């Protein structure tokens, strides 16, 4: 199955089909999700390799604001509920970032721990 443009509803539907196939014994499925980067490869990336206007066009297809608008239009959530989810998510990311920055570096001998090939 192929899903274009990070469409959350299409991704959900494709995953549902794959799960249903697996549950009845029809084997595995492959879902290809067409996606794109909205940021550079690293912090400070000037992104000189992108054609003029490409990034602006990609932001117009950003699934997060589209999903928010659809959820509001469908009455799934209110602005206040979505704002609260965003605030909680931002706080969790900030806490995880703080924890990572304040944690000791891992021991070199742990570099290959939990690496599977």
XYZ file of C-alpha atoms in Angstrom:
117
model
C 0.000 0.000 0.000
C 1.154 3.540 -0.655
C 0.139 6.605 1.336
C 0.955 10.086 0.052
C 1.712 13.301 1.899
C 1.749 12.123 5.516
C -2.062 11.955 5.590
C -2.843 10.700 9.114
C -6.255 9.315 8.163
C -4.868 7.464 5.133
C -2.018 6.084 7.266
C -4.528 4.884 9.869
C -6.647 3.228 7.172
C -3.631 1.527 5.573
C -2.433 0.259 8.950
C -5.943 -1.037 9.669
C -5.947 -2.966 6.402
C -2.509 -4.435 7.141
C -3.565 -5.452 10.644
C -6.773 -7.039 9.359
C -4.803 -9.002 6.730
C -2.360 -10.238 9.358
C -5.114 -11.255 11.771
C -6.789 -13.502 9.189
C -3.489 -15.092 8.211
C -3.016 -13.375 4.841
C 0.601 -12.610 5.626
C 2.586 -9.433 6.046
C 1.946 -6.101 4.372
C 4.226 -3.316 3.243
C 3.082 0.273 3.718
C 5.056 2.966 1.909
C 4.433 6.396 3.398
C 5.524 9.288 1.203
C 7.087 11.827 3.521
C 9.439 14.796 3.431
C 11.712 16.792 5.695
C 10.562 20.198 6.870
C 13.979 20.963 8.361
C 17.565 20.547 7.246
C 19.796 17.569 7.874
C 21.315 19.236 10.954
C 21.014 22.376 13.093
C 22.298 25.323 11.074
C 21.854 23.565 7.710
C 21.481 26.371 5.149
C 19.637 23.921 2.881
C 21.251 25.321 -0.250
C 20.430 22.052 -2.010
C 16.684 22.822 -1.970
C 15.164 24.548 -4.999
C 13.677 28.012 -4.391
C 10.205 27.745 -2.853
C 10.376 24.012 -2.135
C 10.323 24.428 1.619
C 7.343 26.814 1.547
C 5.414 24.322 -0.596
C 6.209 21.517 1.858
C 4.996 23.569 4.827
C 1.665 23.999 3.009
C 1.363 20.179 3.088
C 2.392 19.910 6.788
C 0.016 17.302 8.250
C -0.004 18.727 11.777
C -1.942 21.950 11.106
C -4.150 20.071 8.621
C -4.971 17.454 11.252
C -5.681 20.142 13.839
C -8.076 21.924 11.470
C -9.866 18.670 10.608
C -10.212 17.695 14.266
C -11.719 21.104 15.032
C -14.032 20.976 11.997
C -15.174 17.434 12.857
C -15.785 18.378 16.499
C -13.287 15.784 17.711
C -11.570 18.313 19.984
C -11.751 21.943 21.019
C -9.046 24.594 20.633
C -8.467 24.455 24.392
C -8.053 20.657 24.351
C -5.598 20.772 21.465
C -3.692 23.660 23.061
C -3.416 21.616 26.274
C -2.111 18.583 24.344
C 0.488 20.757 22.597
C 1.576 22.349 25.884
C 1.896 18.949 27.585
C 3.849 17.562 24.642
C 6.218 20.545 24.627
C 6.777 20.157 28.368
C 7.535 16.439 27.988
C 10.042 17.118 25.196
C 11.672 19.853 27.275
C 11.923 17.538 30.299
C 13.428 14.737 28.188
C 15.911 17.154 26.621
C 16.905 18.486 30.043
C 17.346 14.934 31.355
C 19.518 13.970 28.386
C 21.711 17.054 28.668
C 22.187 16.598 32.407
C 22.894 12.851 32.218
C 26.379 11.405 32.176
C 27.738 10.226 28.859
C 27.373 6.477 28.355
C 30.401 4.276 28.846
C 32.230 3.455 25.582
C 31.774 -0.283 26.197
C 27.994 0.269 26.041
C 28.138 1.632 22.466
C 26.914 -1.617 20.929
C 24.436 -2.557 23.665
C 21.023 -3.388 22.201
C 22.283 -3.144 18.611
C 20.817 -5.855 16.431
C 21.885 -6.813 12.939
